[in-house]
């Protein structure tokens, strides 16, 4: 693949990712309010979110392996087609059962991990964290456009029209995939046809955990990411009940999220990765996240929350970009899709247990409990990593 075609593919992937995030946040302006109209309380909305987490937890690793075996175009086409079906079912959801059923296509809705695989395949390891962070910039753009557009469409035309709009948008994303994404983006193919052909070969998926540092990084990604993940999956309810936001106001707040993320992903992470090591940035992100949780425990209004968003988005952006980069560098290039599928499954795991834990904490102890747990968990991980680093430095000096 020539340099020009490689860059064309990367920019096309950035556009597809931005559009996919737009449609995702578009549905965030529909689902909580439609669920409330259908009689869902906080606990049942938590069950709905947990359902999505379980489905994507099962689908993430399989989808990543599917992408490695069948190529980028096929994987992205499947993901975009599933998004079309998702929005069609959402548009017809008029009962609590249908609201659960419309989540089934999320088993294949992994556009962002597939996009990460393409970017990983087409960039050098030393440029990988910066290139992956640019997908975070696309995330910010999609968050702004999707939240604002979704809030306005829901306000003016209702939830069903907004869902139909998402259907049309997802179909457009599918056309872009078919037009601009090559069949395969891997520079080398090292498949053992007899041993690795099956998408459902669990031994080949778990084999990646045996590579050096992979298991440790995964455990850190899960443990340090769980508290912030709880807050993220509960945010739509917190915005609705704690901050008392209307759909359009929630859209403006999510747009603010997006602006902050765009600045961090586009203007900060690239400079940081060029100057500091992955381990140093991982330590920094976890340390900042601990104090974000402490501040979150004492938030009383939406304006205080807006101020806390700045360090929150910084820590989340750096943490996700660095851990994904570290994990893909630890495995062969032929397995990057599977590894990114496993990374996506970590997020799905957080969405699986997060709503149940978050719903229990919020209903019984309030938003402050979620923030304090984030503080204590992340400060413990920070101290552990710092101690390991100091011990390693001391050993090297001997």
mmCIF file of C-alpha atoms in Angstrom:
data_model
loop_
_atom_site.group_PDB
_atom_site.id
_atom_site.type_symbol
_atom_site.label_atom_id
_atom_site.label_comp_id
_atom_site.label_asym_id
_atom_site.label_seq_id
_atom_site.Cartn_x
_atom_site.Cartn_y
_atom_site.Cartn_z
ATOM 1 C CA UNK A 1 0.000 0.000 0.000
ATOM 2 C CA UNK A 2 1.456 3.386 -1.022
ATOM 3 C CA UNK A 3 1.814 6.284 1.402
ATOM 4 C CA UNK A 4 -0.987 8.227 -0.359
ATOM 5 C CA UNK A 5 -3.447 5.318 -0.253
ATOM 6 C CA UNK A 6 -2.503 4.621 3.361
ATOM 7 C CA UNK A 7 -3.234 8.226 4.392
ATOM 8 C CA UNK A 8 -6.482 8.258 2.367
ATOM 9 C CA UNK A 9 -7.628 5.138 4.214
ATOM 10 C CA UNK A 10 -6.683 6.589 7.618
ATOM 11 C CA UNK A 11 -8.589 9.834 6.966
ATOM 12 C CA UNK A 12 -11.587 7.861 5.704
ATOM 13 C CA UNK A 13 -11.510 5.825 8.919
ATOM 14 C CA UNK A 14 -11.405 9.030 10.978
ATOM 15 C CA UNK A 15 -14.508 10.271 9.139
ATOM 16 C CA UNK A 16 -16.346 6.956 9.592
ATOM 17 C CA UNK A 17 -15.471 6.919 13.296
ATOM 18 C CA UNK A 18 -16.665 10.528 13.764
ATOM 19 C CA UNK A 19 -19.967 9.691 12.072
ATOM 20 C CA UNK A 20 -20.424 6.532 14.132
ATOM 21 C CA UNK A 21 -19.897 8.460 17.375
ATOM 22 C CA UNK A 22 -22.371 11.062 16.096
ATOM 23 C CA UNK A 23 -25.041 8.389 15.676
ATOM 24 C CA UNK A 24 -24.169 6.879 19.062
ATOM 25 C CA UNK A 25 -24.670 10.168 20.891
ATOM 26 C CA UNK A 26 -27.756 10.815 18.818
ATOM 27 C CA UNK A 27 -29.344 7.732 20.406
ATOM 28 C CA UNK A 28 -28.188 8.905 23.857
ATOM 29 C CA UNK A 29 -30.624 11.775 23.357
ATOM 30 C CA UNK A 30 -33.396 9.258 22.698
ATOM 31 C CA UNK A 31 -32.990 6.179 24.911
ATOM 32 C CA UNK A 32 -33.133 7.681 28.469
ATOM 33 C CA UNK A 33 -36.211 9.781 27.708
ATOM 34 C CA UNK A 34 -37.956 7.009 25.756
ATOM 35 C CA UNK A 35 -37.216 4.628 28.645
ATOM 36 C CA UNK A 36 -38.754 7.094 31.083
ATOM 37 C CA UNK A 37 -41.875 7.382 28.922
ATOM 38 C CA UNK A 38 -42.160 3.582 28.915
ATOM 39 C CA UNK A 39 -42.066 3.475 32.725
ATOM 40 C CA UNK A 40 -38.413 2.606 33.407
ATOM 41 C CA UNK A 41 -37.026 3.699 36.775
ATOM 42 C CA UNK A 42 -33.309 4.076 37.605
ATOM 43 C CA UNK A 43 -32.913 0.395 38.442
ATOM 44 C CA UNK A 44 -34.524 -0.870 35.221
ATOM 45 C CA UNK A 45 -32.554 1.601 33.140
ATOM 46 C CA UNK A 46 -29.474 0.135 34.812
ATOM 47 C CA UNK A 47 -30.613 -3.341 33.707
ATOM 48 C CA UNK A 48 -30.991 -2.021 30.146
ATOM 49 C CA UNK A 49 -27.436 -0.672 30.182
ATOM 50 C CA UNK A 50 -26.170 -3.920 31.698
ATOM 51 C CA UNK A 51 -27.803 -5.838 28.830
ATOM 52 C CA UNK A 52 -25.776 -3.816 26.329
ATOM 53 C CA UNK A 53 -22.620 -4.441 28.327
ATOM 54 C CA UNK A 54 -23.162 -8.211 28.405
ATOM 55 C CA UNK A 55 -23.905 -8.388 24.679
ATOM 56 C CA UNK A 56 -20.840 -6.343 23.729
ATOM 57 C CA UNK A 57 -18.679 -8.163 26.256
ATOM 58 C CA UNK A 58 -19.442 -11.393 24.402
ATOM 59 C CA UNK A 59 -19.166 -9.812 20.964
ATOM 60 C CA UNK A 60 -16.008 -7.705 21.368
ATOM 61 C CA UNK A 61 -13.289 -10.397 21.303
ATOM 62 C CA UNK A 62 -15.114 -12.393 18.600
ATOM 63 C CA UNK A 63 -15.523 -9.293 16.462
ATOM 64 C CA UNK A 64 -11.832 -8.437 16.845
ATOM 65 C CA UNK A 65 -10.862 -11.939 15.741
ATOM 66 C CA UNK A 66 -13.339 -11.698 12.854
ATOM 67 C CA UNK A 67 -11.612 -8.483 11.746
ATOM 68 C CA UNK A 68 -8.179 -10.159 11.857
ATOM 69 C CA UNK A 69 -9.388 -13.094 9.754
ATOM 70 C CA UNK A 70 -11.683 -11.421 7.225
ATOM 71 C CA UNK A 71 -10.238 -7.920 6.900
ATOM 72 C CA UNK A 72 -11.132 -4.338 7.685
ATOM 73 C CA UNK A 73 -13.799 -3.741 5.049
ATOM 74 C CA UNK A 74 -15.858 -6.801 5.996
ATOM 75 C CA UNK A 75 -15.600 -6.022 9.715
ATOM 76 C CA UNK A 76 -16.554 -2.354 9.351
ATOM 77 C CA UNK A 77 -19.395 -3.244 6.960
ATOM 78 C CA UNK A 78 -20.820 -5.677 9.523
ATOM 79 C CA UNK A 79 -20.550 -3.079 12.292
ATOM 80 C CA UNK A 80 -22.245 -0.316 10.257
ATOM 81 C CA UNK A 81 -25.002 -2.645 9.012
ATOM 82 C CA UNK A 82 -25.700 -3.655 12.623
ATOM 83 C CA UNK A 83 -26.020 0.027 13.542
ATOM 84 C CA UNK A 84 -28.652 0.464 10.813
ATOM 85 C CA UNK A 85 -30.681 -2.432 12.264
ATOM 86 C CA UNK A 86 -30.191 -1.023 15.789
ATOM 87 C CA UNK A 87 -31.770 2.322 14.862
ATOM 88 C CA UNK A 88 -34.600 0.676 12.930
ATOM 89 C CA UNK A 89 -35.524 -1.333 16.024
ATOM 90 C CA UNK A 90 -35.215 1.768 18.213
ATOM 91 C CA UNK A 91 -37.614 3.647 15.923
ATOM 92 C CA UNK A 92 -40.217 0.900 16.404
ATOM 93 C CA UNK A 93 -39.685 0.455 20.168
ATOM 94 C CA UNK A 94 -43.006 1.185 21.844
ATOM 95 C CA UNK A 95 -42.876 -1.363 24.689
ATOM 96 C CA UNK A 96 -40.293 -2.132 27.410
ATOM 97 C CA UNK A 97 -39.574 -5.493 25.730
ATOM 98 C CA UNK A 98 -38.785 -3.813 22.390
ATOM 99 C CA UNK A 99 -36.421 -1.433 24.142
ATOM 100 C CA UNK A 100 -34.436 -4.460 25.297
ATOM 101 C CA UNK A 101 -34.699 -6.216 21.912
ATOM 102 C CA UNK A 102 -33.310 -3.231 20.014
ATOM 103 C CA UNK A 103 -30.009 -3.691 21.897
ATOM 104 C CA UNK A 104 -29.326 -7.127 20.321
ATOM 105 C CA UNK A 105 -27.470 -5.754 17.235
ATOM 106 C CA UNK A 106 -24.900 -4.167 19.568
ATOM 107 C CA UNK A 107 -23.152 -7.566 19.552
ATOM 108 C CA UNK A 108 -21.627 -6.473 16.209
ATOM 109 C CA UNK A 109 -21.601 -2.687 16.715
ATOM 110 C CA UNK A 110 -17.849 -2.250 17.097
ATOM 111 C CA UNK A 111 -17.030 0.479 14.586
ATOM 112 C CA UNK A 112 -14.536 2.194 16.896
ATOM 113 C CA UNK A 113 -12.451 -0.962 17.654
ATOM 114 C CA UNK A 114 -12.439 -1.806 13.918
ATOM 115 C CA UNK A 115 -11.296 1.742 13.165
ATOM 116 C CA UNK A 116 -8.581 1.409 15.791
ATOM 117 C CA UNK A 117 -7.422 -1.808 14.117
ATOM 118 C CA UNK A 118 -7.078 -0.075 10.738
ATOM 119 C CA UNK A 119 -5.151 2.846 12.250
ATOM 120 C CA UNK A 120 -2.930 0.434 14.196
ATOM 121 C CA UNK A 121 -2.196 -1.603 11.061
ATOM 122 C CA UNK A 122 -1.255 1.483 9.026
ATOM 123 C CA UNK A 123 0.925 3.355 11.548
ATOM 124 C CA UNK A 124 4.359 2.742 13.032
ATOM 125 C CA UNK A 125 4.533 1.658 16.709
ATOM 126 C CA UNK A 126 6.201 4.907 17.826
ATOM 127 C CA UNK A 127 3.374 6.939 16.222
ATOM 128 C CA UNK A 128 0.587 4.647 17.378
ATOM 129 C CA UNK A 129 -0.554 6.412 20.573
ATOM 130 C CA UNK A 130 -0.792 9.739 18.736
ATOM 131 C CA UNK A 131 -2.696 8.168 15.810
ATOM 132 C CA UNK A 132 -5.106 6.404 18.164
ATOM 133 C CA UNK A 133 -5.628 9.642 20.079
ATOM 134 C CA UNK A 134 -6.799 11.248 16.816
ATOM 135 C CA UNK A 135 -9.684 8.782 16.914
ATOM 136 C CA UNK A 136 -10.443 10.349 20.267
ATOM 137 C CA UNK A 137 -10.561 13.688 18.449
ATOM 138 C CA UNK A 138 -13.152 12.134 16.136
ATOM 139 C CA UNK A 139 -14.969 10.983 19.276
ATOM 140 C CA UNK A 140 -15.104 14.595 20.480
ATOM 141 C CA UNK A 141 -16.456 15.838 17.152
ATOM 142 C CA UNK A 142 -19.095 13.120 17.122
ATOM 143 C CA UNK A 143 -20.021 13.871 20.719
ATOM 144 C CA UNK A 144 -20.591 17.549 19.959
ATOM 145 C CA UNK A 145 -22.548 17.043 16.745
ATOM 146 C CA UNK A 146 -24.483 13.985 17.918
ATOM 147 C CA UNK A 147 -25.491 15.402 21.304
ATOM 148 C CA UNK A 148 -26.544 18.784 19.926
ATOM 149 C CA UNK A 149 -28.326 17.318 16.915
ATOM 150 C CA UNK A 150 -29.997 14.592 18.961
ATOM 151 C CA UNK A 151 -31.246 17.037 21.579
ATOM 152 C CA UNK A 152 -32.698 19.377 18.969
ATOM 153 C CA UNK A 153 -34.265 16.630 16.843
ATOM 154 C CA UNK A 154 -35.843 14.996 19.912
ATOM 155 C CA UNK A 155 -37.206 18.349 21.069
ATOM 156 C CA UNK A 156 -38.618 19.386 17.679
ATOM 157 C CA UNK A 157 -39.676 16.092 16.077
ATOM 158 C CA UNK A 158 -39.666 13.434 18.794
ATOM 159 C CA UNK A 159 -37.727 10.259 19.534
ATOM 160 C CA UNK A 160 -38.945 8.180 16.572
ATOM 161 C CA UNK A 161 -37.864 10.732 13.977
ATOM 162 C CA UNK A 162 -34.466 11.013 15.668
ATOM 163 C CA UNK A 163 -34.056 7.233 15.507
ATOM 164 C CA UNK A 164 -34.979 7.232 11.800
ATOM 165 C CA UNK A 165 -32.400 9.962 11.219
ATOM 166 C CA UNK A 166 -29.832 7.699 12.880
ATOM 167 C CA UNK A 167 -30.841 4.888 10.528
ATOM 168 C CA UNK A 168 -30.162 7.044 7.453
ATOM 169 C CA UNK A 169 -26.886 8.284 8.887
ATOM 170 C CA UNK A 170 -25.671 4.761 9.640
ATOM 171 C CA UNK A 171 -26.520 3.676 6.090
ATOM 172 C CA UNK A 172 -24.360 6.546 4.801
ATOM 173 C CA UNK A 173 -21.479 5.344 6.999
ATOM 174 C CA UNK A 174 -21.838 1.881 5.451
ATOM 175 C CA UNK A 175 -21.521 3.367 1.960
ATOM 176 C CA UNK A 176 -18.310 5.153 2.985
ATOM 177 C CA UNK A 177 -16.859 1.859 4.218
ATOM 178 C CA UNK A 178 -17.630 0.098 0.950
ATOM 179 C CA UNK A 179 -16.137 2.972 -1.066
ATOM 180 C CA UNK A 180 -12.912 3.824 0.792
ATOM 181 C CA UNK A 181 -11.796 0.935 3.018
ATOM 182 C CA UNK A 182 -9.562 -1.752 1.449
ATOM 183 C CA UNK A 183 -10.334 -5.406 1.974
ATOM 184 C CA UNK A 184 -7.296 -5.927 4.201
ATOM 185 C CA UNK A 185 -4.970 -3.449 5.899
ATOM 186 C CA UNK A 186 -2.418 -5.745 7.494
ATOM 187 C CA UNK A 187 1.147 -5.490 6.245
ATOM 188 C CA UNK A 188 1.785 -9.146 6.939
ATOM 189 C CA UNK A 189 -0.362 -12.230 7.275
ATOM 190 C CA UNK A 190 0.904 -14.880 9.643
ATOM 191 C CA UNK A 191 -2.143 -17.064 10.007
ATOM 192 C CA UNK A 192 -1.889 -20.723 10.650
ATOM 193 C CA UNK A 193 -4.899 -21.781 8.568
ATOM 194 C CA UNK A 194 -5.566 -24.981 10.450
ATOM 195 C CA UNK A 195 -5.138 -23.537 13.931
ATOM 196 C CA UNK A 196 -6.494 -20.009 13.589
ATOM 197 C CA UNK A 197 -9.317 -20.054 11.080
ATOM 198 C CA UNK A 198 -12.224 -20.161 13.508
ATOM 199 C CA UNK A 199 -13.602 -16.902 14.826
ATOM 200 C CA UNK A 200 -14.735 -18.797 17.928
ATOM 201 C CA UNK A 201 -11.308 -20.238 18.782
ATOM 202 C CA UNK A 202 -11.110 -19.097 22.409
ATOM 203 C CA UNK A 203 -7.628 -20.504 22.900
ATOM 204 C CA UNK A 204 -6.320 -18.151 20.208
ATOM 205 C CA UNK A 205 -8.001 -15.198 21.927
ATOM 206 C CA UNK A 206 -6.733 -16.060 25.412
ATOM 207 C CA UNK A 207 -3.262 -16.852 23.967
ATOM 208 C CA UNK A 208 -2.650 -13.099 23.717
ATOM 209 C CA UNK A 209 -2.770 -12.816 27.505
ATOM 210 C CA UNK A 210 0.457 -14.836 27.718
ATOM 211 C CA UNK A 211 2.543 -12.155 26.013
ATOM 212 C CA UNK A 212 4.774 -10.105 28.364
ATOM 213 C CA UNK A 213 3.037 -7.240 30.261
ATOM 214 C CA UNK A 214 -0.341 -7.917 28.592
ATOM 215 C CA UNK A 215 -2.046 -9.449 31.644
ATOM 216 C CA UNK A 216 -0.769 -6.749 33.997
ATOM 217 C CA UNK A 217 -1.886 -3.950 31.670
ATOM 218 C CA UNK A 218 -5.308 -5.578 31.300
ATOM 219 C CA UNK A 219 -5.787 -5.841 35.045
ATOM 220 C CA UNK A 220 -4.816 -2.181 35.470
ATOM 221 C CA UNK A 221 -7.202 -1.205 32.647
ATOM 222 C CA UNK A 222 -10.076 -3.002 34.373
ATOM 223 C CA UNK A 223 -9.402 -2.021 37.994
ATOM 224 C CA UNK A 224 -8.495 1.628 37.385
ATOM 225 C CA UNK A 225 -11.188 2.033 34.738
ATOM 226 C CA UNK A 226 -14.093 0.539 36.703
ATOM 227 C CA UNK A 227 -14.935 3.543 38.949
ATOM 228 C CA UNK A 228 -14.903 6.079 36.106
ATOM 229 C CA UNK A 229 -16.809 3.549 33.990
ATOM 230 C CA UNK A 230 -19.525 3.403 36.657
ATOM 231 C CA UNK A 231 -19.933 7.165 36.490
ATOM 232 C CA UNK A 232 -20.026 7.194 32.685
ATOM 233 C CA UNK A 233 -22.799 4.593 32.397
ATOM 234 C CA UNK A 234 -24.812 6.341 35.107
ATOM 235 C CA UNK A 235 -24.314 9.826 33.694
ATOM 236 C CA UNK A 236 -27.549 9.944 31.671
ATOM 237 C CA UNK A 237 -29.513 9.222 34.850
ATOM 238 C CA UNK A 238 -27.416 11.642 36.912
ATOM 239 C CA UNK A 239 -28.012 14.369 34.311
ATOM 240 C CA UNK A 240 -31.741 13.649 34.349
ATOM 241 C CA UNK A 241 -32.313 13.285 38.101
ATOM 242 C CA UNK A 242 -29.427 14.985 39.938
ATOM 243 C CA UNK A 243 -28.790 17.936 37.605
ATOM 244 C CA UNK A 244 -32.427 18.048 36.339
ATOM 245 C CA UNK A 245 -31.374 18.630 32.718
ATOM 246 C CA UNK A 246 -33.784 18.681 29.789
ATOM 247 C CA UNK A 247 -32.859 16.842 26.531
ATOM 248 C CA UNK A 248 -31.514 19.980 24.814
ATOM 249 C CA UNK A 249 -29.568 21.006 27.938
ATOM 250 C CA UNK A 250 -28.088 17.528 28.166
ATOM 251 C CA UNK A 251 -27.112 17.880 24.508
ATOM 252 C CA UNK A 252 -25.251 21.131 25.244
ATOM 253 C CA UNK A 253 -23.427 19.515 28.162
ATOM 254 C CA UNK A 254 -22.350 16.574 26.007
ATOM 255 C CA UNK A 255 -21.187 19.051 23.361
ATOM 256 C CA UNK A 256 -19.009 20.668 26.023
ATOM 257 C CA UNK A 257 -17.625 17.203 26.803
ATOM 258 C CA UNK A 258 -16.788 16.887 23.132
ATOM 259 C CA UNK A 259 -15.032 20.256 22.871
ATOM 260 C CA UNK A 260 -12.827 19.440 25.850
ATOM 261 C CA UNK A 261 -12.014 16.015 24.441
ATOM 262 C CA UNK A 262 -11.176 17.484 21.018
ATOM 263 C CA UNK A 263 -8.684 19.903 22.548
ATOM 264 C CA UNK A 264 -7.055 17.162 24.637
ATOM 265 C CA UNK A 265 -6.954 14.501 21.923
ATOM 266 C CA UNK A 266 -5.951 16.841 19.125
ATOM 267 C CA UNK A 267 -3.559 19.204 20.888
ATOM 268 C CA UNK A 268 -2.270 17.569 24.073
ATOM 269 C CA UNK A 269 -1.820 13.800 23.807
ATOM 270 C CA UNK A 270 0.388 13.894 20.718
ATOM 271 C CA UNK A 271 2.799 16.288 22.435
ATOM 272 C CA UNK A 272 2.827 14.220 25.622
ATOM 273 C CA UNK A 273 3.503 10.919 23.840
ATOM 274 C CA UNK A 274 6.385 12.525 21.940
ATOM 275 C CA UNK A 275 8.105 13.597 25.180
ATOM 276 C CA UNK A 276 7.184 11.041 27.831
ATOM 277 C CA UNK A 277 7.096 7.245 28.070
ATOM 278 C CA UNK A 278 3.885 5.220 28.082
ATOM 279 C CA UNK A 279 4.453 4.150 31.701
ATOM 280 C CA UNK A 280 4.883 7.767 32.866
ATOM 281 C CA UNK A 281 1.687 8.865 31.125
ATOM 282 C CA UNK A 282 -0.221 5.882 32.516
ATOM 283 C CA UNK A 283 0.873 6.869 36.021
ATOM 284 C CA UNK A 284 -0.126 10.493 35.389
ATOM 285 C CA UNK A 285 -3.594 9.605 34.092
ATOM 286 C CA UNK A 286 -4.381 7.375 37.084
ATOM 287 C CA UNK A 287 -3.161 10.001 39.541
ATOM 288 C CA UNK A 288 -5.322 12.709 37.959
ATOM 289 C CA UNK A 289 -8.307 10.338 37.874
ATOM 290 C CA UNK A 290 -8.079 9.762 41.629
ATOM 291 C CA UNK A 291 -8.438 13.477 42.357
ATOM 292 C CA UNK A 292 -11.244 13.776 39.791
ATOM 293 C CA UNK A 293 -13.140 11.228 41.894
ATOM 294 C CA UNK A 294 -12.478 13.183 45.075
ATOM 295 C CA UNK A 295 -13.791 16.386 43.513
ATOM 296 C CA UNK A 296 -16.783 14.507 42.104
ATOM 297 C CA UNK A 297 -17.799 13.424 45.593
ATOM 298 C CA UNK A 298 -18.438 17.043 46.568
ATOM 299 C CA UNK A 299 -20.126 18.325 43.399
ATOM 300 C CA UNK A 300 -23.425 20.089 44.093
ATOM 301 C CA UNK A 301 -24.435 21.605 40.745
ATOM 302 C CA UNK A 302 -23.813 21.361 37.023
ATOM 303 C CA UNK A 303 -21.395 24.318 36.968
ATOM 304 C CA UNK A 304 -19.042 22.600 39.405
ATOM 305 C CA UNK A 305 -19.324 19.481 37.293
ATOM 306 C CA UNK A 306 -18.366 21.435 34.144
ATOM 307 C CA UNK A 307 -15.164 22.537 35.882
ATOM 308 C CA UNK A 308 -14.376 18.939 36.886
ATOM 309 C CA UNK A 309 -14.868 17.768 33.297
ATOM 310 C CA UNK A 310 -11.474 19.247 32.309
ATOM 311 C CA UNK A 311 -9.269 16.914 34.399
ATOM 312 C CA UNK A 312 -11.794 14.086 33.935
ATOM 313 C CA UNK A 313 -11.514 14.112 30.152
ATOM 314 C CA UNK A 314 -7.731 14.511 30.350
ATOM 315 C CA UNK A 315 -7.321 11.428 32.539
ATOM 316 C CA UNK A 316 -9.782 9.315 30.523
ATOM 317 C CA UNK A 317 -8.269 10.301 27.167
ATOM 318 C CA UNK A 318 -4.674 9.647 28.212
ATOM 319 C CA UNK A 319 -5.543 6.420 30.049
ATOM 320 C CA UNK A 320 -7.449 4.883 27.120
ATOM 321 C CA UNK A 321 -4.977 5.943 24.421
ATOM 322 C CA UNK A 322 -1.928 4.760 26.372
ATOM 323 C CA UNK A 323 -3.329 1.403 27.508
ATOM 324 C CA UNK A 324 -4.589 0.569 23.993
ATOM 325 C CA UNK A 325 -1.217 1.550 22.527
ATOM 326 C CA UNK A 326 0.709 -0.507 25.103
ATOM 327 C CA UNK A 327 -1.431 -3.576 24.474
ATOM 328 C CA UNK A 328 -1.219 -3.468 20.662
ATOM 329 C CA UNK A 329 2.566 -3.028 20.873
ATOM 330 C CA UNK A 330 2.764 -6.192 22.978
ATOM 331 C CA UNK A 331 1.330 -8.553 20.337
ATOM 332 C CA UNK A 332 2.136 -9.417 16.681
ATOM 333 C CA UNK A 333 0.617 -7.187 13.991
ATOM 334 C CA UNK A 334 -1.560 -10.087 12.817
ATOM 335 C CA UNK A 335 -3.369 -10.064 16.177
ATOM 336 C CA UNK A 336 -4.037 -6.343 16.652
ATOM 337 C CA UNK A 337 -7.728 -6.690 15.793
ATOM 338 C CA UNK A 338 -8.234 -9.407 18.395
ATOM 339 C CA UNK A 339 -6.332 -7.371 20.970
ATOM 340 C CA UNK A 340 -8.418 -4.262 20.275
ATOM 341 C CA UNK A 341 -11.527 -6.456 20.499
ATOM 342 C CA UNK A 342 -10.354 -7.508 23.960
ATOM 343 C CA UNK A 343 -9.799 -3.823 24.814
ATOM 344 C CA UNK A 344 -13.373 -3.131 23.730
ATOM 345 C CA UNK A 345 -14.538 -6.024 25.888
ATOM 346 C CA UNK A 346 -12.966 -4.294 28.905
ATOM 347 C CA UNK A 347 -15.197 -1.290 28.240
ATOM 348 C CA UNK A 348 -18.139 -3.664 27.814
ATOM 349 C CA UNK A 349 -17.287 -5.352 31.113
ATOM 350 C CA UNK A 350 -17.386 -1.951 32.793
ATOM 351 C CA UNK A 351 -20.768 -1.275 31.171
ATOM 352 C CA UNK A 352 -21.974 -4.701 32.335
ATOM 353 C CA UNK A 353 -21.211 -4.366 36.029
ATOM 354 C CA UNK A 354 -21.252 -0.565 36.092
ATOM 355 C CA UNK A 355 -25.022 0.049 35.858
ATOM 356 C CA UNK A 356 -25.839 -2.470 38.588
ATOM 357 C CA UNK A 357 -23.144 -1.190 40.959
ATOM 358 C CA UNK A 358 -23.769 2.425 39.989
ATOM 359 C CA UNK A 359 -27.546 2.130 40.344
ATOM 360 C CA UNK A 360 -27.163 0.622 43.822
ATOM 361 C CA UNK A 361 -24.662 3.277 44.949
ATOM 362 C CA UNK A 362 -26.623 6.188 43.478
ATOM 363 C CA UNK A 363 -29.994 5.131 44.868
ATOM 364 C CA UNK A 364 -28.660 4.333 48.355
ATOM 365 C CA UNK A 365 -25.705 6.687 48.871
ATOM 366 C CA UNK A 366 -25.847 9.338 46.143
ATOM 367 C CA UNK A 367 -23.328 10.611 43.621
ATOM 368 C CA UNK A 368 -20.672 11.207 46.296
ATOM 369 C CA UNK A 369 -20.219 7.445 46.861
ATOM 370 C CA UNK A 370 -19.283 6.914 43.193
ATOM 371 C CA UNK A 371 -16.683 9.682 43.419
ATOM 372 C CA UNK A 372 -15.118 8.428 46.649
ATOM 373 C CA UNK A 373 -14.772 4.892 45.296
ATOM 374 C CA UNK A 374 -13.009 6.307 42.236
ATOM 375 C CA UNK A 375 -10.611 8.214 44.489
ATOM 376 C CA UNK A 376 -9.667 5.283 46.727
ATOM 377 C CA UNK A 377 -9.347 2.706 43.913
ATOM 378 C CA UNK A 378 -7.243 4.926 41.663
ATOM 379 C CA UNK A 379 -4.980 6.192 44.441
ATOM 380 C CA UNK A 380 -4.307 2.565 45.409
ATOM 381 C CA UNK A 381 -3.386 1.653 41.805
ATOM 382 C CA UNK A 382 -1.246 4.813 41.573
ATOM 383 C CA UNK A 383 0.714 3.913 44.716
ATOM 384 C CA UNK A 384 1.186 0.326 43.454
ATOM 385 C CA UNK A 385 2.548 1.452 40.069
ATOM 386 C CA UNK A 386 4.737 4.136 41.611
ATOM 387 C CA UNK A 387 6.228 1.639 44.067
ATOM 388 C CA UNK A 388 6.955 -0.810 41.246
ATOM 389 C CA UNK A 389 8.633 1.933 39.260
ATOM 390 C CA UNK A 390 10.774 3.061 42.197
ATOM 391 C CA UNK A 391 11.823 -0.525 42.908
ATOM 392 C CA UNK A 392 12.750 -1.075 39.279
ATOM 393 C CA UNK A 393 14.796 2.143 39.221
ATOM 394 C CA UNK A 394 16.599 1.121 42.406
ATOM 395 C CA UNK A 395 17.453 -2.293 40.933
ATOM 396 C CA UNK A 396 18.846 -0.710 37.765
ATOM 397 C CA UNK A 397 21.163 1.511 39.801
ATOM 398 C CA UNK A 398 22.694 -1.426 41.645
#
